[in-house]
Coordinates of N, CA and C in Angstrom, one line a residue:
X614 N -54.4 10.5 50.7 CA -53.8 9.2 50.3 C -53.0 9.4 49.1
X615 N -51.6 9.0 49.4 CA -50.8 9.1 48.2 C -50.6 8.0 47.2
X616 N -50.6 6.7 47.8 CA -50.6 5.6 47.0 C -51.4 4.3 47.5
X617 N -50.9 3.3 46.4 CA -51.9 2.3 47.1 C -51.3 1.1 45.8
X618 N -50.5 0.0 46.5 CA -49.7 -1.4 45.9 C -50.5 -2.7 46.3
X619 N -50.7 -3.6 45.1 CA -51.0 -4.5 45.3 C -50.1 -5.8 45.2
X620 N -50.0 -6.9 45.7 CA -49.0 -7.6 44.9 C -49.6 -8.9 44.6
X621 N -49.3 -9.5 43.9 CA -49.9 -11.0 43.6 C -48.9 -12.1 43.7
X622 N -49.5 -13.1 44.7 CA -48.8 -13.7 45.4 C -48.0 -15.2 44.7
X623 N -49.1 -15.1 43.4 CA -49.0 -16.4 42.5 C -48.2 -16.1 41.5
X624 N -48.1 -14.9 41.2 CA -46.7 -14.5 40.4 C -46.0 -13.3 40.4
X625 N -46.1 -12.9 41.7 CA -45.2 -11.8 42.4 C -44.7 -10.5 41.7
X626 N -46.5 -10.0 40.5 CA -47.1 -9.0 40.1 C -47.2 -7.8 40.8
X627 N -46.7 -6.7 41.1 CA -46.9 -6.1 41.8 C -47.8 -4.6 40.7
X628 N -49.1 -4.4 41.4 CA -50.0 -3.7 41.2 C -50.1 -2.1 41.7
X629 N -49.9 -1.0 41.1 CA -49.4 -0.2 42.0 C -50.2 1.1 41.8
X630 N -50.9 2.2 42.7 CA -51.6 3.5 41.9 C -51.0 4.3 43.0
X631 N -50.8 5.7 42.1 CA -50.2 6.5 43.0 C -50.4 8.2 42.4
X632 N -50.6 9.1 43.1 CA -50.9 10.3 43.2 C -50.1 10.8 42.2
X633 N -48.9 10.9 42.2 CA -47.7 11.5 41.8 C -47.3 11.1 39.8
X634 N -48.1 9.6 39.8 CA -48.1 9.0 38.1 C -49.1 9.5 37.6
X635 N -50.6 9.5 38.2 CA -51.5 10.3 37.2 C -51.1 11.7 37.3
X636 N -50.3 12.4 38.2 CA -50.3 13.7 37.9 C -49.3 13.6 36.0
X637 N -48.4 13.0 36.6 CA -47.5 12.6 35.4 C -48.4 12.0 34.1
X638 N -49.2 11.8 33.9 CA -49.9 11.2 32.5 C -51.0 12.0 32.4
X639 N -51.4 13.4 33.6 CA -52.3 14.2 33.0 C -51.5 15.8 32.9
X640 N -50.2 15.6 33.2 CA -49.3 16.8 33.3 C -49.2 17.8 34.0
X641 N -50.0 17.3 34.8 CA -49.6 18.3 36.2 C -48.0 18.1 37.1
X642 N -47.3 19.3 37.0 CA -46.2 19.1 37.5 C -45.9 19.2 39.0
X643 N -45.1 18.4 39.5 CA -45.0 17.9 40.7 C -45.2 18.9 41.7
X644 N -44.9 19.9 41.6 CA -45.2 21.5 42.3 C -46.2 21.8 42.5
X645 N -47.2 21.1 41.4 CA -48.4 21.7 41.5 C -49.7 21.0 41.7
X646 N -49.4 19.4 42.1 CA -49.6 18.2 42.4 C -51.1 18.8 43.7
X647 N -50.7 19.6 44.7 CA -51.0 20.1 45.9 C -52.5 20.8 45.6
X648 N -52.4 21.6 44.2 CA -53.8 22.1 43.8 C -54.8 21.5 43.1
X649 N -54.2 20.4 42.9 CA -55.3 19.5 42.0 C -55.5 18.0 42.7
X650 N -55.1 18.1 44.1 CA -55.0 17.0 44.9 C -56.3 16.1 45.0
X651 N -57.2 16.4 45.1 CA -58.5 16.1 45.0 C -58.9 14.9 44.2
X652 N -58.7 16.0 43.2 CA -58.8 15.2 41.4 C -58.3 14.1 40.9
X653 N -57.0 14.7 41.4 CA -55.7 13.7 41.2 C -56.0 12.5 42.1
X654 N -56.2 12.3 43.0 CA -56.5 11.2 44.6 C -57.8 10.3 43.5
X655 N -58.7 11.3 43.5 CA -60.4 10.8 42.7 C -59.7 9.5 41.9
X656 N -59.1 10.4 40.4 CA -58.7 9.1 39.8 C -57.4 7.6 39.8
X657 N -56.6 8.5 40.7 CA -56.0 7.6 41.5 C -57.0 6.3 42.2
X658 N -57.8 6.4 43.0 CA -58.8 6.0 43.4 C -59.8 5.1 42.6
X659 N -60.0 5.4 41.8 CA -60.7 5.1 40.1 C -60.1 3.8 40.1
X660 N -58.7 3.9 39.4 CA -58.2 3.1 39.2 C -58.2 2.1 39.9
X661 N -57.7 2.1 41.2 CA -57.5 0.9 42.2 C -59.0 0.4 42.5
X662 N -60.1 0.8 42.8 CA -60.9 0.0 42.5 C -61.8 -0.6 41.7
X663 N -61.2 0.0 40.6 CA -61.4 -0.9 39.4 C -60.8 -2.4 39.2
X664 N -59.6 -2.3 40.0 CA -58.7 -3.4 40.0 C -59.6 -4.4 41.0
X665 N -59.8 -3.5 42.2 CA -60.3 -4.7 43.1 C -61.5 -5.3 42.7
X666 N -62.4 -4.6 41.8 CA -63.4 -5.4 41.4 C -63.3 -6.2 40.4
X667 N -62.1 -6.2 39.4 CA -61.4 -7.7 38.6 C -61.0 -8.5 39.8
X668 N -60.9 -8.0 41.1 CA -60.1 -9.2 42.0 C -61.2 -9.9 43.1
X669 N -62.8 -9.0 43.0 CA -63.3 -9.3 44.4 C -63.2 -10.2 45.1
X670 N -63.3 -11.2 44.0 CA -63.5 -12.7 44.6 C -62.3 -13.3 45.0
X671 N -61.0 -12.7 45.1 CA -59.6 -13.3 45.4 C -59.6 -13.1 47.3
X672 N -58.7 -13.4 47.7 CA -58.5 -13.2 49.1 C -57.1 -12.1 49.3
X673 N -57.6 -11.3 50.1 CA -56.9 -10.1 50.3 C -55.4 -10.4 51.4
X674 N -54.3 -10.5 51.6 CA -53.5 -10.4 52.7 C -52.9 -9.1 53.1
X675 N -53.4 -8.9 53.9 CA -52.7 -7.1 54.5 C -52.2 -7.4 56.3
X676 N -51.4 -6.0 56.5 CA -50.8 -6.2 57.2 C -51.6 -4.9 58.0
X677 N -52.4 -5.2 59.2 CA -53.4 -4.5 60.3 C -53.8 -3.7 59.6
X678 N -54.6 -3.5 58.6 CA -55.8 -2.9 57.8 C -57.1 -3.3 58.4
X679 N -57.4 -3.1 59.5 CA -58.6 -3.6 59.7 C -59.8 -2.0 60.1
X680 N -59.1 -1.1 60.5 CA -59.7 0.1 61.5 C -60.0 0.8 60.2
X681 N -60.8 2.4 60.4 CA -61.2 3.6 59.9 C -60.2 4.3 59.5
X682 N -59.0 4.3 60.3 CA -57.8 5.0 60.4 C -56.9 4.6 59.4
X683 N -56.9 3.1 59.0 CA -55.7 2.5 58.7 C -56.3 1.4 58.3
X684 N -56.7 1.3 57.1 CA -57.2 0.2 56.1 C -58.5 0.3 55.3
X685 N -59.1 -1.2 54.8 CA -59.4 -0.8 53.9 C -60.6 -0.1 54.1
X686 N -61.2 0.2 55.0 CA -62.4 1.1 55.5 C -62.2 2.8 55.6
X687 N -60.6 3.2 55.5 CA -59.9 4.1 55.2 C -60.1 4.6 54.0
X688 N -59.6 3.6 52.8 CA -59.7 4.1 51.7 C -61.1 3.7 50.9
X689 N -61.7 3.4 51.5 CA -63.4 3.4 50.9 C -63.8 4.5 51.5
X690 N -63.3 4.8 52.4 CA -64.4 6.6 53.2 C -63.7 7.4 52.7
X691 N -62.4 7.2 52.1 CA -61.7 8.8 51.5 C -62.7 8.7 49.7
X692 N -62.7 7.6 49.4 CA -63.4 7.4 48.4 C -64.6 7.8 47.5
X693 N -65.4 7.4 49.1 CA -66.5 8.1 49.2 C -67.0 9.3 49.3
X694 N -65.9 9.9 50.0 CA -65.6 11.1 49.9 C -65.5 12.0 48.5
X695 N -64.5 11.5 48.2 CA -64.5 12.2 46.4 C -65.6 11.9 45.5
X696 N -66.3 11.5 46.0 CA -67.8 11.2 45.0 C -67.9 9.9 44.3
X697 N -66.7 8.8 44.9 CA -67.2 7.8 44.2 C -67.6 6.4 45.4
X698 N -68.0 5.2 44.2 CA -68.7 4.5 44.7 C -67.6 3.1 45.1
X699 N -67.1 3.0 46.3 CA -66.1 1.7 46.7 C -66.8 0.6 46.3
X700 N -66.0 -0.8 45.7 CA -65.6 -1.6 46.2 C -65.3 -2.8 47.0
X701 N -66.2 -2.6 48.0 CA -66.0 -3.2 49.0 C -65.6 -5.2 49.2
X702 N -64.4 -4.8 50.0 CA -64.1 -6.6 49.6 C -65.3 -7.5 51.2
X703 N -65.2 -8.4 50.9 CA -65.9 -8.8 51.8 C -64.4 -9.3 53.0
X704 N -65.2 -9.4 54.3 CA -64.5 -9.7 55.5 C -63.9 -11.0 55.2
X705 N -64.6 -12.0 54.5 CA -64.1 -13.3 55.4 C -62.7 -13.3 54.2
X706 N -62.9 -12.3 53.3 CA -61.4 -12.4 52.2 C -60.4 -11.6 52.3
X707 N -60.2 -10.7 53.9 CA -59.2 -10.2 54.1 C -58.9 -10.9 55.1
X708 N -57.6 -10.8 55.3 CA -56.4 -11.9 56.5 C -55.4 -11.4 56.6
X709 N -55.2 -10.9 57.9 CA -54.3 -9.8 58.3 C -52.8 -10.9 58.5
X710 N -52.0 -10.3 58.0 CA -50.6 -11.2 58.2 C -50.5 -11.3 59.7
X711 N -50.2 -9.8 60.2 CA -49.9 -10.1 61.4 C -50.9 -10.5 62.5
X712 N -51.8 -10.8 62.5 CA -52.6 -11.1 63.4 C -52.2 -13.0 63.1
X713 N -52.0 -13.5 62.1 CA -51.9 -15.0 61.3 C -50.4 -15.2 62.0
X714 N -49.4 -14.3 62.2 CA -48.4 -14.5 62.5 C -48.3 -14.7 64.2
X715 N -49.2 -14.1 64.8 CA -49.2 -13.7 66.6 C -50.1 -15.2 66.5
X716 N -50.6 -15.6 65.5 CA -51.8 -17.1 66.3 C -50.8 -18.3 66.2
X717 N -49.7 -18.3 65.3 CA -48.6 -18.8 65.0 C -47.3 -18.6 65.6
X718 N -47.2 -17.8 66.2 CA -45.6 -17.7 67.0 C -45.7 -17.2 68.6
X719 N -47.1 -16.7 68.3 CA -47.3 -15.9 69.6 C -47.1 -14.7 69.7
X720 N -47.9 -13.8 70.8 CA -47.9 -12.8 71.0 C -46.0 -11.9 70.9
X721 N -45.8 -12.5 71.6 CA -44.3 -12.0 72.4 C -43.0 -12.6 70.8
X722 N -43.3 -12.7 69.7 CA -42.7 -13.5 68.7 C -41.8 -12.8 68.2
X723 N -41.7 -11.4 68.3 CA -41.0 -10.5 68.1 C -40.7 -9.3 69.0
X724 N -39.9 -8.2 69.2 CA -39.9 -7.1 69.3 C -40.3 -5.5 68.8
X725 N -40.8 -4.9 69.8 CA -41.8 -3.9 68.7 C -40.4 -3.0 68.3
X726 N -40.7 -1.8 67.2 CA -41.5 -2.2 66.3 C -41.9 -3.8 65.2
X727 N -42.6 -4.4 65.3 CA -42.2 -5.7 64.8 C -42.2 -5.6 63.3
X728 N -42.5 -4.8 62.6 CA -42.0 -5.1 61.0 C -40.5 -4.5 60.7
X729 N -39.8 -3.4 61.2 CA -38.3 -3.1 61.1 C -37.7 -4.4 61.8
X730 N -38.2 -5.0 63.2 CA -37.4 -6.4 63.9 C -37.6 -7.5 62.9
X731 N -38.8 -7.6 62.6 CA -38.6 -8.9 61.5 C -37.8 -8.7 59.9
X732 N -37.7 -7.7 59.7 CA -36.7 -7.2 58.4 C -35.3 -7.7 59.3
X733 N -35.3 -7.3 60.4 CA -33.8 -7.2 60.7 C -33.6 -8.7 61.1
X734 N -34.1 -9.3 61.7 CA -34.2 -10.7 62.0 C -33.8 -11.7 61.0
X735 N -35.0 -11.3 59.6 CA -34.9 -12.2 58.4 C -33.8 -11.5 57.4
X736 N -32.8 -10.4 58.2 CA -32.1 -10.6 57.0 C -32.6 -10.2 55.4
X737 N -33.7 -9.5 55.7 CA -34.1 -8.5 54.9 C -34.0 -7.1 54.2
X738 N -33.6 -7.2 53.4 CA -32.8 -5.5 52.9 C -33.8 -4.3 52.8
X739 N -33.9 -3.2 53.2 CA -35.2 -2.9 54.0 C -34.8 -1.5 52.5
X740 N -33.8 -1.1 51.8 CA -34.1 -0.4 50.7 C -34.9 0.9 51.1
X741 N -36.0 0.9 49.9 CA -36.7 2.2 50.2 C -38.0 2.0 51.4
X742 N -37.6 1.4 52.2 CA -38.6 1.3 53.1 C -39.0 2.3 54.0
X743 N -39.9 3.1 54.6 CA -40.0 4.2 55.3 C -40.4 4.0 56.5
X744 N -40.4 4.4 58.0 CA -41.7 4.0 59.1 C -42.6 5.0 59.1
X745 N -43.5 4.9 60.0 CA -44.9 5.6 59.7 C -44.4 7.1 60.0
X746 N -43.2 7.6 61.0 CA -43.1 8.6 61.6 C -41.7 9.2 60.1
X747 N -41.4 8.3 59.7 CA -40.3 9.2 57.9 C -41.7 8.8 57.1
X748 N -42.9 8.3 57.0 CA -43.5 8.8 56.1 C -44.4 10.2 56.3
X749 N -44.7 10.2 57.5 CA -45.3 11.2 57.5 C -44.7 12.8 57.2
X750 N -43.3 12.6 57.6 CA -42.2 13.3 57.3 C -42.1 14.0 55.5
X751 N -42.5 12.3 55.1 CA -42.1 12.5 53.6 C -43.1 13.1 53.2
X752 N -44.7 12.9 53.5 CA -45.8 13.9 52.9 C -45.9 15.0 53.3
X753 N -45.0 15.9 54.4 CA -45.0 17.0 54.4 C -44.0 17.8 54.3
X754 N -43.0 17.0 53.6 CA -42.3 17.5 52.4 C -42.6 17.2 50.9
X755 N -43.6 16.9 50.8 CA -44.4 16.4 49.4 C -43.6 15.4 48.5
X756 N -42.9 14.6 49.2 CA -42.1 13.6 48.9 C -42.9 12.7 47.9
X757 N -43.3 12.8 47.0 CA -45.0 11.7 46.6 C -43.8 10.7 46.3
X758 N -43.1 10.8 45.3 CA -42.1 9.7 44.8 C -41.9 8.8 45.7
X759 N -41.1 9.3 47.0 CA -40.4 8.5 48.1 C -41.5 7.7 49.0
X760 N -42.9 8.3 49.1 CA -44.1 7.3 49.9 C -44.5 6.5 48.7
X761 N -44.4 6.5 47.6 CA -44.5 5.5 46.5 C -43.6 4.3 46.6
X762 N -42.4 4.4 46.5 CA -41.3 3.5 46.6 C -41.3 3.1 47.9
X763 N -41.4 3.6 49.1 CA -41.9 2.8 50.3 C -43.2 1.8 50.8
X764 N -44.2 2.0 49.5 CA -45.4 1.1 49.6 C -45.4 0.2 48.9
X765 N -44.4 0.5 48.2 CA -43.7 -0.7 47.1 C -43.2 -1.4 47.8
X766 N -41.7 -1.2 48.7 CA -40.8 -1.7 49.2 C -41.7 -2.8 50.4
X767 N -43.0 -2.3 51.2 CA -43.7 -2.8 52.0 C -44.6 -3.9 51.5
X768 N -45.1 -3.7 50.3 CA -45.8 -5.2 49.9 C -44.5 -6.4 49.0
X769 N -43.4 -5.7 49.0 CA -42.3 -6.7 48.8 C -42.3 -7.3 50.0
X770 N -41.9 -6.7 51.0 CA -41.9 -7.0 52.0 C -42.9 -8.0 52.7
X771 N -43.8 -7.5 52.7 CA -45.0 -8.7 53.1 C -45.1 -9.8 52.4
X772 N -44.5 -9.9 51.5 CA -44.8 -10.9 50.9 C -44.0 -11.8 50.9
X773 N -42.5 -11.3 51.5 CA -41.5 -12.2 51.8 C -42.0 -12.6 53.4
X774 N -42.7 -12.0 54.2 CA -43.0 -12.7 55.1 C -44.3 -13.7 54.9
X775 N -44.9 -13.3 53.9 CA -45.9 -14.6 54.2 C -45.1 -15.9 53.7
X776 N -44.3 -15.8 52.6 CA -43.3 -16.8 52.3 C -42.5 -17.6 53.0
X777 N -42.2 -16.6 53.9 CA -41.5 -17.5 54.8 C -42.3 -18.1 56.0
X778 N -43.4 -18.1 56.1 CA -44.2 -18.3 57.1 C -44.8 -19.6 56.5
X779 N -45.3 -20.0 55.1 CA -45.5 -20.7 54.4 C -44.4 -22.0 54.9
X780 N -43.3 -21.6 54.2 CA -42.4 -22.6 54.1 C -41.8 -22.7 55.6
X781 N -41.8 -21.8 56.4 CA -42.2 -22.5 58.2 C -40.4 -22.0 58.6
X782 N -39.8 -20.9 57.3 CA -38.4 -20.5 57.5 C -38.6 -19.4 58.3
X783 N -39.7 -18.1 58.5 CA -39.6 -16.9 59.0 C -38.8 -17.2 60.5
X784 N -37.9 -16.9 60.8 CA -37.0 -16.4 62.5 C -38.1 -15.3 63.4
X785 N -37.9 -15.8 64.3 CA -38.4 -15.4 65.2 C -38.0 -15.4 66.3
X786 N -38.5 -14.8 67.4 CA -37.7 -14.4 69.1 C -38.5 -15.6 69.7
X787 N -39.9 -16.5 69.2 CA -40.3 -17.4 69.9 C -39.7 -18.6 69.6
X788 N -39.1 -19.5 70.7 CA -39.1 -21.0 71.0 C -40.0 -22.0 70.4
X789 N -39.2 -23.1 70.4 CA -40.3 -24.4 69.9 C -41.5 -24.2 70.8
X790 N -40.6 -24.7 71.8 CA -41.9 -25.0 73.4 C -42.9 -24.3 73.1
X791 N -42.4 -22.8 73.4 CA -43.6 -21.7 73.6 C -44.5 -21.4 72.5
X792 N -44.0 -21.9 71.3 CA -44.4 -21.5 69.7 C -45.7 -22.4 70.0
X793 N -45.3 -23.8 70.5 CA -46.4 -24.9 70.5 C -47.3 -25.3 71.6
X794 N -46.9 -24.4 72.6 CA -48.0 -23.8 73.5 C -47.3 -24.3 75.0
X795 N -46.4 -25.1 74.9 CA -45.9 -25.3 76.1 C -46.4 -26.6 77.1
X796 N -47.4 -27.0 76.5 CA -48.3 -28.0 77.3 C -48.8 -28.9 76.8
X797 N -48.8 -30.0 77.7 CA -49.3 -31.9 77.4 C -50.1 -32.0 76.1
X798 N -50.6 -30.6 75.4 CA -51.6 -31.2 74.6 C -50.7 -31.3 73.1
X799 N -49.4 -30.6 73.4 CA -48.7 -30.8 72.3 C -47.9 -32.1 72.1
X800 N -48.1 -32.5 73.7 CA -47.7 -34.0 73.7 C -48.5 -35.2 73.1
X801 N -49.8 -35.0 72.9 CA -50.8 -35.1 72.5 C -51.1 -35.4 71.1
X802 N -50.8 -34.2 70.7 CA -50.9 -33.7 69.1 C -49.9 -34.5 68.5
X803 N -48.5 -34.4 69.5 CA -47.2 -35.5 68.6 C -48.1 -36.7 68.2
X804 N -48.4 -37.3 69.5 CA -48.6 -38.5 69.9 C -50.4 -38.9 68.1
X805 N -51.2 -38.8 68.5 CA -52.2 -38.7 67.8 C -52.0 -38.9 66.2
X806 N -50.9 -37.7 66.0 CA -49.9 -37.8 64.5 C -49.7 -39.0 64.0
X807 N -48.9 -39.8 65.2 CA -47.5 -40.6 64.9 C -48.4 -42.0 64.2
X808 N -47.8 -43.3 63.3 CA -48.3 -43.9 63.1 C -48.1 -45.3 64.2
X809 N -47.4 -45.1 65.2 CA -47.1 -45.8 66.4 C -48.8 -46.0 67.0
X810 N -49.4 -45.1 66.8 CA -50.6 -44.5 68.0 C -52.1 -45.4 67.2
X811 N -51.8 -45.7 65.8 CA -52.6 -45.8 65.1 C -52.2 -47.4 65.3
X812 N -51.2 -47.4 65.0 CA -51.1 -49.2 65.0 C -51.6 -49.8 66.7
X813 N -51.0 -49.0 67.5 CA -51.1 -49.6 69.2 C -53.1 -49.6 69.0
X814 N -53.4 -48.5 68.7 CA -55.1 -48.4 68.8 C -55.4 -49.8 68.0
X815 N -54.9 -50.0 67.1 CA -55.6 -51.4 66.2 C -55.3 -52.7 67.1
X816 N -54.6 -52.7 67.8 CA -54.5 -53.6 68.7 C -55.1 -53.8 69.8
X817 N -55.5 -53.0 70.3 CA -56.2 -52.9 71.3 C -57.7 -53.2 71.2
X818 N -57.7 -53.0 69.6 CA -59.7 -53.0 68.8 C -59.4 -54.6 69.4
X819 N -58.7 -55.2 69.1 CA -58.4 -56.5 68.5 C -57.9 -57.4 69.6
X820 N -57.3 -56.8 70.7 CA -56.6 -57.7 72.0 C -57.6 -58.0 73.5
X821 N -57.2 -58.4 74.1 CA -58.2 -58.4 75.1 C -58.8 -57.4 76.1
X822 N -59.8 -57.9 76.9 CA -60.1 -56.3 77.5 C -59.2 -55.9 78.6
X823 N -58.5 -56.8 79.0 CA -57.8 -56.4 80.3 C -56.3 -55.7 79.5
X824 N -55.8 -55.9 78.1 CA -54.8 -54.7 77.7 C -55.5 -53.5 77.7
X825 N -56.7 -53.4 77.4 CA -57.5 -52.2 77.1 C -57.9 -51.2 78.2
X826 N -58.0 -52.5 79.6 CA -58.6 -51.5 80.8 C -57.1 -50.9 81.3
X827 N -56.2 -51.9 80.6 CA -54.6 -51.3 81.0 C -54.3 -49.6 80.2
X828 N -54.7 -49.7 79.2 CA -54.6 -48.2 78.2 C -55.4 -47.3 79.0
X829 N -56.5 -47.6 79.2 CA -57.2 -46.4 80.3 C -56.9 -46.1 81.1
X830 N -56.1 -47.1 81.7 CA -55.6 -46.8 83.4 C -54.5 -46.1 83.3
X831 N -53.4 -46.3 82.6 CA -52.2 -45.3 82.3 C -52.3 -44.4 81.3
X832 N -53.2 -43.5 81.1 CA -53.1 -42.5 80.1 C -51.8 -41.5 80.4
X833 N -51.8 -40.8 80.8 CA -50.2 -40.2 81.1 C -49.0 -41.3 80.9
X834 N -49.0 -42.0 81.2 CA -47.8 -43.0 80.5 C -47.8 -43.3 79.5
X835 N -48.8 -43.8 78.9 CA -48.9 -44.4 77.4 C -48.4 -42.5 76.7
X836 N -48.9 -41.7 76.7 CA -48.8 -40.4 75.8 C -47.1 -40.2 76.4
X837 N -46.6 -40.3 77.3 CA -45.4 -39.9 77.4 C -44.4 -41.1 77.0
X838 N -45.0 -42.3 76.4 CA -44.0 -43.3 76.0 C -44.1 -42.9 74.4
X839 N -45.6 -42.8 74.3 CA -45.6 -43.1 72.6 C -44.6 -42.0 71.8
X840 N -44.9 -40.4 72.8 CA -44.3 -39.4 72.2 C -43.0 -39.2 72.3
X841 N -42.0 -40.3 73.2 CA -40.7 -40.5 73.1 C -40.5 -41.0 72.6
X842 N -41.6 -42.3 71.7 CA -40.9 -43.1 70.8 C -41.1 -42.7 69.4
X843 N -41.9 -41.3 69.3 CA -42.6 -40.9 68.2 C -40.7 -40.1 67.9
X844 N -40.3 -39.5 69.0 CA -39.4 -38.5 68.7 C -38.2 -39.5 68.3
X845 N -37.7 -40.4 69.1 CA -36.8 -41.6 68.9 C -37.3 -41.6 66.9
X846 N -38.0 -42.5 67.0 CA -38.2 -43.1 65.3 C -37.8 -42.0 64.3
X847 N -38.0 -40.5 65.1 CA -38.1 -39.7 63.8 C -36.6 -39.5 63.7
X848 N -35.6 -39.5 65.1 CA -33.9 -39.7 64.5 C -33.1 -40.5 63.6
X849 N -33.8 -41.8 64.1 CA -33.2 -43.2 63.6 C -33.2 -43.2 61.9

């Protein structure tokens, strides 16, 4: 493990440990980075979960960190490995962007790979960004610098996607229709919203029973009138 960025999303703090800096502040020169890797990783390591345990109780946003391979179960067993003691955040406070984004736009919402399509989509300047196949590249050319500045460049990154997900701007390859499932229940959800639906129900508390056996009897009409007039009101 070469590095490891955090970013804070409430003041756009970015938190950052990396192999290649403590070699630099214990003077081991970049050549020689490879024999003391261990050591160097250990308090690299050190550090970052020292941070997480100022943060436990925050909620984590990552982007598919969930496996042994590839998150934070990754860097708790390399951890462990070096003799120390993880950290551990609890489950219900990590929240995978992309999985938040697929329950929200749908499966099909992009193009794979989908974090170079969504940079390219949103018009995002992708900088020192790397993919997994130039990072791998870069650690075996001992690149430490360049997988640094690309872990950086990736929690900039994520972070402009959760922003724009927030504010409901992120572009995507999904449609309204399909974004909102495509079916009556969205007709539904308009309808239920609107304050049209709230006033007609107060009337009906209030009117006789034969308007009321009339509302039961056309439910498909009433939902396809209210939610044309929900859409109508919202032009005018």
């Amino acid at each position: 493990m070469t590095s490891v960025a955090v970013r804070k999303l409430s003041d756009a703090q970015t938190h950052s440990f990396s192999i290649h800096q403590v070699a630099e502040r214990q003077g081991v020169a970049f050549a020689e980075i490879e024999q003391h890797y261990d050591r160097l990783e250990r308090v690299m390591l050190d550090a970052f979960f020292s941070f997480v345990g100022s943060y436990r109780n925050s909620h984590f946003l990552h982007w598919n960190m969930r496996d042994a391979n590839y998150g934070f179960a990754a860097i708790e067993h390399r951890y462990t490995v070096l003799g120390g003691a993880p950290v551990v955040i609890d489950d219900d406070r990590k929240h995978d962007l992309s999985r938040l984004i697929i329950n929200i736009y749908g499966k099909g919402y992009i193009s794979h790979p989908r974090i170079e399509s969504l940079i390219a989509k949103n018009h995002i300047r992708p900088l020192d960004f790397m993919t997994g196949a130039q990072e791998a590249a870069a650690f075996e050319q001992r690149n430490f610098y360049g997988l640094h500045q690309s872990t950086l460049r990736k929690v900039d990154i994520f972070a402009n996607f959760a922003t724009l997900v927030k504010d409901r701007d992120l572009r995507t390859e999904t449609g309204w229709w399909e974004m909102h499932g495509g079916r009556l229940r969205t007709l539904y959800n308009l309808v239920v919203e609107s304050k049209l639906l709230s006033f007609i129900a107060t009337l009906i508390g209030i009117g006789t029973p034969l308007a009321a056996v009339w509302w039961l009897f056309w439910p498909s009409i009433q939902i396809f009138l209210l939610a044309a007039w929900s859409t109508i009101s919202e032009l005018l």
